[in-house]
Amino acid sequence: MATVRMSFSHLAKMIVLASLLATTGCGRGHKFWTNWWTPGDTVDDAGYHPEQPIDFPHDKHAARGIPCQYCHSSARRSAVAGIPPLNTCLGCHQYVRTEKDPIKFITAKWKANEPMQWTKVHDMPDFVRFSHRPHVQKGVACAECHGEVEKMGTVQQAKSLQMGWCIECHMANKAPIECVTCHY
């Protein structure tokens, strides 16, 4: 009899918890949800900087006044900012600093019609759908999520990109916080 009572009590607690989560899991009760549970795939990877085919100097390009969207032009019109095609690089580097080893490497890849095999730095879990387009259209600076890339010699993940971090920003900026905003 005691086993049945414990099972019923445990079941009752689970039902109450499930009901609470169902009614507050997204929307206004999100803070409880995001502080209580963070999916295993969304670890805080701030500081992550994978090895890349070349050390691309974002800081040097930014110092010359080249804006993020010059190279990452698809950010304003699509879900992903994307890695620029090599012909974007060669728009300048066909003539500028051609003697440098990284430029020789890029040029060789371009001539061989081979893509550059970059490793994604700012990666979201498969269950999250993030689109750059609405963020760019609302005037969110790239640095809000990517950090001060213009000061980075080698790009690294500067922010946690965890669900709670995103929702805090959405709340502060009165952006949608319904689950389907990012999970669809």
PDB file of C-alpha atoms in Angstrom:
ATOM      1  CA  MET A   1       0.000   0.000   0.000  1.00  0.00           C
ATOM      2  CA  ALA A   2       2.827   2.413   0.821  1.00  0.00           C
ATOM      3  CA  THR A   3       4.369   1.774  -2.601  1.00  0.00           C
ATOM      4  CA  VAL A   4       1.131   2.721  -4.309  1.00  0.00           C
ATOM      5  CA  ARG A   5       0.898   5.895  -2.215  1.00  0.00           C
ATOM      6  CA  MET A   6       4.488   6.877  -3.082  1.00  0.00           C
ATOM      7  CA  SER A   7       3.878   6.180  -6.754  1.00  0.00           C
ATOM      8  CA  PHE A   8       0.674   8.205  -6.680  1.00  0.00           C
ATOM      9  CA  SER A   9       2.452  11.038  -4.842  1.00  0.00           C
ATOM     10  CA  HIS A  10       5.302  10.955  -7.341  1.00  0.00           C
ATOM     11  CA  LEU A  11       2.829  10.873 -10.230  1.00  0.00           C
ATOM     12  CA  ALA A  12       0.888  13.783  -8.727  1.00  0.00           C
ATOM     13  CA  LYS A  13       4.075  15.836  -8.426  1.00  0.00           C
ATOM     14  CA  MET A  14       4.980  15.057 -12.027  1.00  0.00           C
ATOM     15  CA  ILE A  15       1.498  16.083 -13.223  1.00  0.00           C
ATOM     16  CA  VAL A  16       1.704  19.357 -11.300  1.00  0.00           C
ATOM     17  CA  LEU A  17       5.192  20.031 -12.671  1.00  0.00           C
ATOM     18  CA  ALA A  18       4.142  19.143 -16.228  1.00  0.00           C
ATOM     19  CA  SER A  19       1.092  21.410 -15.927  1.00  0.00           C
ATOM     20  CA  LEU A  20       3.248  24.226 -14.620  1.00  0.00           C
ATOM     21  CA  LEU A  21       5.712  23.802 -17.457  1.00  0.00           C
ATOM     22  CA  ALA A  22       2.966  23.517 -20.050  1.00  0.00           C
ATOM     23  CA  THR A  23       1.439  26.801 -18.927  1.00  0.00           C
ATOM     24  CA  THR A  24       4.657  28.707 -18.246  1.00  0.00           C
ATOM     25  CA  GLY A  25       7.294  26.942 -20.344  1.00  0.00           C
ATOM     26  CA  CYS A  26       7.257  29.628 -22.987  1.00  0.00           C
ATOM     27  CA  GLY A  27       5.887  33.126 -23.045  1.00  0.00           C
ATOM     28  CA  ARG A  28       5.854  34.965 -19.707  1.00  0.00           C
ATOM     29  CA  GLY A  29       6.994  32.014 -17.582  1.00  0.00           C
ATOM     30  CA  HIS A  30      10.114  31.532 -19.673  1.00  0.00           C
ATOM     31  CA  LYS A  31      12.517  32.667 -16.953  1.00  0.00           C
ATOM     32  CA  PHE A  32      11.586  29.723 -14.752  1.00  0.00           C
ATOM     33  CA  TRP A  33      11.941  27.398 -17.728  1.00  0.00           C
ATOM     34  CA  THR A  34      15.292  28.671 -18.971  1.00  0.00           C
ATOM     35  CA  ASN A  35      16.867  28.876 -15.527  1.00  0.00           C
ATOM     36  CA  TRP A  36      15.564  25.472 -14.511  1.00  0.00           C
ATOM     37  CA  TRP A  37      16.337  23.548 -17.664  1.00  0.00           C
ATOM     38  CA  THR A  38      18.896  24.072 -20.352  1.00  0.00           C
ATOM     39  CA  PRO A  39      19.108  21.434 -23.095  1.00  0.00           C
ATOM     40  CA  GLY A  40      22.346  19.478 -23.096  1.00  0.00           C
ATOM     41  CA  ASP A  41      23.233  20.648 -26.603  1.00  0.00           C
ATOM     42  CA  THR A  42      23.250  24.310 -25.623  1.00  0.00           C
ATOM     43  CA  VAL A  43      26.323  24.379 -23.463  1.00  0.00           C
ATOM     44  CA  ASP A  44      27.922  27.740 -22.905  1.00  0.00           C
ATOM     45  CA  ASP A  45      30.630  27.706 -25.555  1.00  0.00           C
ATOM     46  CA  ALA A  46      31.803  31.283 -25.016  1.00  0.00           C
ATOM     47  CA  GLY A  47      35.484  31.296 -25.940  1.00  0.00           C
ATOM     48  CA  TYR A  48      35.160  28.484 -28.498  1.00  0.00           C
ATOM     49  CA  HIS A  49      37.507  29.036 -31.428  1.00  0.00           C
ATOM     50  CA  PRO A  50      38.025  26.035 -33.707  1.00  0.00           C
ATOM     51  CA  GLU A  51      41.016  25.598 -35.945  1.00  0.00           C
ATOM     52  CA  GLN A  52      40.403  27.096 -39.387  1.00  0.00           C
ATOM     53  CA  PRO A  53      42.095  26.601 -42.796  1.00  0.00           C
ATOM     54  CA  ILE A  54      43.672  30.051 -42.385  1.00  0.00           C
ATOM     55  CA  ASP A  55      43.708  32.569 -39.569  1.00  0.00           C
ATOM     56  CA  PHE A  56      41.320  35.067 -41.075  1.00  0.00           C
ATOM     57  CA  PRO A  57      42.081  38.481 -39.551  1.00  0.00           C
ATOM     58  CA  HIS A  58      38.648  40.049 -39.008  1.00  0.00           C
ATOM     59  CA  ASP A  59      40.327  42.776 -36.954  1.00  0.00           C
ATOM     60  CA  LYS A  60      42.521  43.893 -39.855  1.00  0.00           C
ATOM     61  CA  HIS A  61      39.599  43.989 -42.288  1.00  0.00           C
ATOM     62  CA  ALA A  62      37.415  45.920 -39.820  1.00  0.00           C
ATOM     63  CA  ALA A  63      40.254  48.382 -39.171  1.00  0.00           C
ATOM     64  CA  ARG A  64      40.127  49.204 -42.886  1.00  0.00           C
ATOM     65  CA  GLY A  65      36.448  50.108 -42.547  1.00  0.00           C
ATOM     66  CA  ILE A  66      35.043  46.998 -44.200  1.00  0.00           C
ATOM     67  CA  PRO A  67      31.619  46.368 -42.586  1.00  0.00           C
ATOM     68  CA  CYS A  68      30.483  42.852 -41.624  1.00  0.00           C
ATOM     69  CA  GLN A  69      27.817  42.797 -44.328  1.00  0.00           C
ATOM     70  CA  TYR A  70      30.278  43.526 -47.111  1.00  0.00           C
ATOM     71  CA  CYS A  71      31.444  39.920 -46.837  1.00  0.00           C
ATOM     72  CA  HIS A  72      28.421  38.432 -45.041  1.00  0.00           C
ATOM     73  CA  SER A  73      25.910  40.058 -47.392  1.00  0.00           C
ATOM     74  CA  SER A  74      23.292  37.309 -47.131  1.00  0.00           C
ATOM     75  CA  ALA A  75      22.630  38.217 -43.462  1.00  0.00           C
ATOM     76  CA  ARG A  76      20.207  40.972 -44.455  1.00  0.00           C
ATOM     77  CA  ARG A  77      18.134  38.782 -46.774  1.00  0.00           C
ATOM     78  CA  SER A  78      18.310  35.207 -45.510  1.00  0.00           C
ATOM     79  CA  ALA A  79      18.343  33.033 -42.417  1.00  0.00           C
ATOM     80  CA  VAL A  80      22.110  32.613 -42.369  1.00  0.00           C
ATOM     81  CA  ALA A  81      24.844  35.216 -42.650  1.00  0.00           C
ATOM     82  CA  GLY A  82      26.859  32.604 -44.469  1.00  0.00           C
ATOM     83  CA  ILE A  83      30.487  32.220 -45.265  1.00  0.00           C
ATOM     84  CA  PRO A  84      31.409  34.488 -48.149  1.00  0.00           C
ATOM     85  CA  PRO A  85      32.400  32.800 -51.389  1.00  0.00           C
ATOM     86  CA  LEU A  86      36.059  33.029 -52.304  1.00  0.00           C
ATOM     87  CA  ASN A  87      35.319  35.415 -55.158  1.00  0.00           C
ATOM     88  CA  THR A  88      34.255  37.953 -52.491  1.00  0.00           C
ATOM     89  CA  CYS A  89      37.750  37.716 -51.012  1.00  0.00           C
ATOM     90  CA  LEU A  90      39.343  37.928 -54.424  1.00  0.00           C
ATOM     91  CA  GLY A  91      37.362  41.046 -55.264  1.00  0.00           C
ATOM     92  CA  CYS A  92      40.119  42.832 -53.349  1.00  0.00           C
ATOM     93  CA  HIS A  93      42.827  40.224 -52.933  1.00  0.00           C
ATOM     94  CA  GLN A  94      43.229  39.619 -56.626  1.00  0.00           C
ATOM     95  CA  TYR A  95      45.212  42.878 -56.431  1.00  0.00           C
ATOM     96  CA  VAL A  96      45.975  43.519 -52.749  1.00  0.00           C
ATOM     97  CA  ARG A  97      48.509  41.579 -50.637  1.00  0.00           C
ATOM     98  CA  THR A  98      48.740  38.813 -53.221  1.00  0.00           C
ATOM     99  CA  GLU A  99      52.177  37.814 -51.921  1.00  0.00           C
ATOM    100  CA  LYS A 100      50.836  36.753 -48.494  1.00  0.00           C
ATOM    101  CA  ASP A 101      50.538  33.004 -47.866  1.00  0.00           C
ATOM    102  CA  PRO A 102      46.861  33.072 -46.781  1.00  0.00           C
ATOM    103  CA  ILE A 103      45.972  34.974 -49.972  1.00  0.00           C
ATOM    104  CA  LYS A 104      47.950  32.491 -52.068  1.00  0.00           C
ATOM    105  CA  PHE A 105      46.015  29.682 -50.344  1.00  0.00           C
ATOM    106  CA  ILE A 106      42.647  31.358 -51.049  1.00  0.00           C
ATOM    107  CA  THR A 107      43.631  32.049 -54.653  1.00  0.00           C
ATOM    108  CA  ALA A 108      44.690  28.423 -55.192  1.00  0.00           C
ATOM    109  CA  LYS A 109      41.371  27.180 -53.768  1.00  0.00           C
ATOM    110  CA  TRP A 110      39.462  29.598 -56.016  1.00  0.00           C
ATOM    111  CA  LYS A 111      41.424  28.589 -59.144  1.00  0.00           C
ATOM    112  CA  ALA A 112      40.814  24.899 -58.348  1.00  0.00           C
ATOM    113  CA  ASN A 113      37.115  25.683 -57.815  1.00  0.00           C
ATOM    114  CA  GLU A 114      37.354  24.196 -54.303  1.00  0.00           C
ATOM    115  CA  PRO A 115      35.365  25.626 -51.406  1.00  0.00           C
ATOM    116  CA  MET A 116      37.103  26.757 -48.246  1.00  0.00           C
ATOM    117  CA  GLN A 117      36.340  24.291 -45.450  1.00  0.00           C
ATOM    118  CA  TRP A 118      35.618  26.691 -42.583  1.00  0.00           C
ATOM    119  CA  THR A 119      34.480  25.331 -39.224  1.00  0.00           C
ATOM    120  CA  LYS A 120      31.365  27.060 -37.930  1.00  0.00           C
ATOM    121  CA  VAL A 121      32.086  29.111 -34.805  1.00  0.00           C
ATOM    122  CA  HIS A 122      28.600  30.336 -33.837  1.00  0.00           C
ATOM    123  CA  ASP A 123      26.531  27.171 -34.095  1.00  0.00           C
ATOM    124  CA  MET A 124      23.027  26.659 -32.791  1.00  0.00           C
ATOM    125  CA  PRO A 125      21.575  23.252 -31.874  1.00  0.00           C
ATOM    126  CA  ASP A 126      19.462  21.515 -34.518  1.00  0.00           C
ATOM    127  CA  PHE A 127      16.240  22.214 -32.598  1.00  0.00           C
ATOM    128  CA  VAL A 128      16.760  25.996 -32.818  1.00  0.00           C
ATOM    129  CA  ARG A 129      15.916  28.001 -35.918  1.00  0.00           C
ATOM    130  CA  PHE A 130      17.765  31.296 -35.950  1.00  0.00           C
ATOM    131  CA  SER A 131      17.409  33.812 -38.748  1.00  0.00           C
ATOM    132  CA  HIS A 132      19.805  36.722 -39.157  1.00  0.00           C
ATOM    133  CA  ARG A 133      17.373  38.616 -41.405  1.00  0.00           C
ATOM    134  CA  PRO A 134      14.935  39.971 -38.763  1.00  0.00           C
ATOM    135  CA  HIS A 135      17.799  40.855 -36.449  1.00  0.00           C
ATOM    136  CA  VAL A 136      19.616  42.804 -39.182  1.00  0.00           C
ATOM    137  CA  GLN A 137      16.365  44.464 -40.292  1.00  0.00           C
ATOM    138  CA  LYS A 138      15.678  45.608 -36.718  1.00  0.00           C
ATOM    139  CA  GLY A 139      19.170  47.101 -36.501  1.00  0.00           C
ATOM    140  CA  VAL A 140      20.665  44.621 -34.047  1.00  0.00           C
ATOM    141  CA  ALA A 141      24.419  45.099 -34.257  1.00  0.00           C
ATOM    142  CA  CYS A 142      26.405  41.992 -35.189  1.00  0.00           C
ATOM    143  CA  ALA A 143      28.436  42.458 -31.985  1.00  0.00           C
ATOM    144  CA  GLU A 144      25.333  41.891 -29.831  1.00  0.00           C
ATOM    145  CA  CYS A 145      25.583  38.157 -30.562  1.00  0.00           C
ATOM    146  CA  HIS A 146      29.032  37.728 -32.090  1.00  0.00           C
ATOM    147  CA  GLY A 147      31.015  39.983 -29.772  1.00  0.00           C
ATOM    148  CA  GLU A 148      33.536  42.543 -30.934  1.00  0.00           C
ATOM    149  CA  VAL A 149      34.762  40.587 -33.941  1.00  0.00           C
ATOM    150  CA  GLU A 150      36.461  43.732 -35.206  1.00  0.00           C
ATOM    151  CA  LYS A 151      38.908  43.322 -32.302  1.00  0.00           C
ATOM    152  CA  MET A 152      39.457  39.580 -32.767  1.00  0.00           C
ATOM    153  CA  GLY A 153      42.444  38.266 -34.653  1.00  0.00           C
ATOM    154  CA  THR A 154      40.836  34.837 -34.632  1.00  0.00           C
ATOM    155  CA  VAL A 155      37.059  34.730 -34.293  1.00  0.00           C
ATOM    156  CA  GLN A 156      35.745  33.031 -31.205  1.00  0.00           C
ATOM    157  CA  GLN A 157      32.294  32.640 -29.735  1.00  0.00           C
ATOM    158  CA  ALA A 158      31.911  35.599 -27.387  1.00  0.00           C
ATOM    159  CA  LYS A 159      28.398  35.011 -26.027  1.00  0.00           C
ATOM    160  CA  SER A 160      26.766  31.913 -24.540  1.00  0.00           C
ATOM    161  CA  LEU A 161      23.991  31.571 -27.162  1.00  0.00           C
ATOM    162  CA  GLN A 162      21.954  29.676 -24.569  1.00  0.00           C
ATOM    163  CA  MET A 163      18.176  29.926 -24.628  1.00  0.00           C
ATOM    164  CA  GLY A 164      17.986  32.066 -21.490  1.00  0.00           C
ATOM    165  CA  TRP A 165      20.529  34.514 -22.921  1.00  0.00           C
ATOM    166  CA  CYS A 166      18.491  34.886 -26.120  1.00  0.00           C
ATOM    167  CA  ILE A 167      15.207  35.328 -24.253  1.00  0.00           C
ATOM    168  CA  GLU A 168      16.663  37.983 -21.953  1.00  0.00           C
ATOM    169  CA  CYS A 169      17.640  39.973 -25.052  1.00  0.00           C
ATOM    170  CA  HIS A 170      14.232  39.430 -26.648  1.00  0.00           C
ATOM    171  CA  MET A 171      12.495  40.646 -23.485  1.00  0.00           C
ATOM    172  CA  ALA A 172      14.723  43.705 -23.151  1.00  0.00           C
ATOM    173  CA  ASN A 173      13.972  44.623 -26.769  1.00  0.00           C
ATOM    174  CA  LYS A 174      10.275  43.652 -26.734  1.00  0.00           C
ATOM    175  CA  ALA A 175      10.897  40.972 -29.368  1.00  0.00           C
ATOM    176  CA  PRO A 176       8.689  37.854 -29.570  1.00  0.00           C
ATOM    177  CA  ILE A 177       9.346  35.241 -26.904  1.00  0.00           C
ATOM    178  CA  GLU A 178       6.853  32.563 -27.921  1.00  0.00           C
ATOM    179  CA  CYS A 179       8.410  29.117 -28.302  1.00  0.00           C
ATOM    180  CA  VAL A 180       7.629  29.004 -32.038  1.00  0.00           C
ATOM    181  CA  THR A 181       9.747  32.120 -32.600  1.00  0.00           C
ATOM    182  CA  CYS A 182      12.853  29.921 -32.474  1.00  0.00           C
ATOM    183  CA  HIS A 183      11.551  26.350 -32.300  1.00  0.00           C
ATOM    184  CA  TYR A 184       9.666  25.449 -35.494  1.00  0.00           C
TER     185      TYR A 184
END
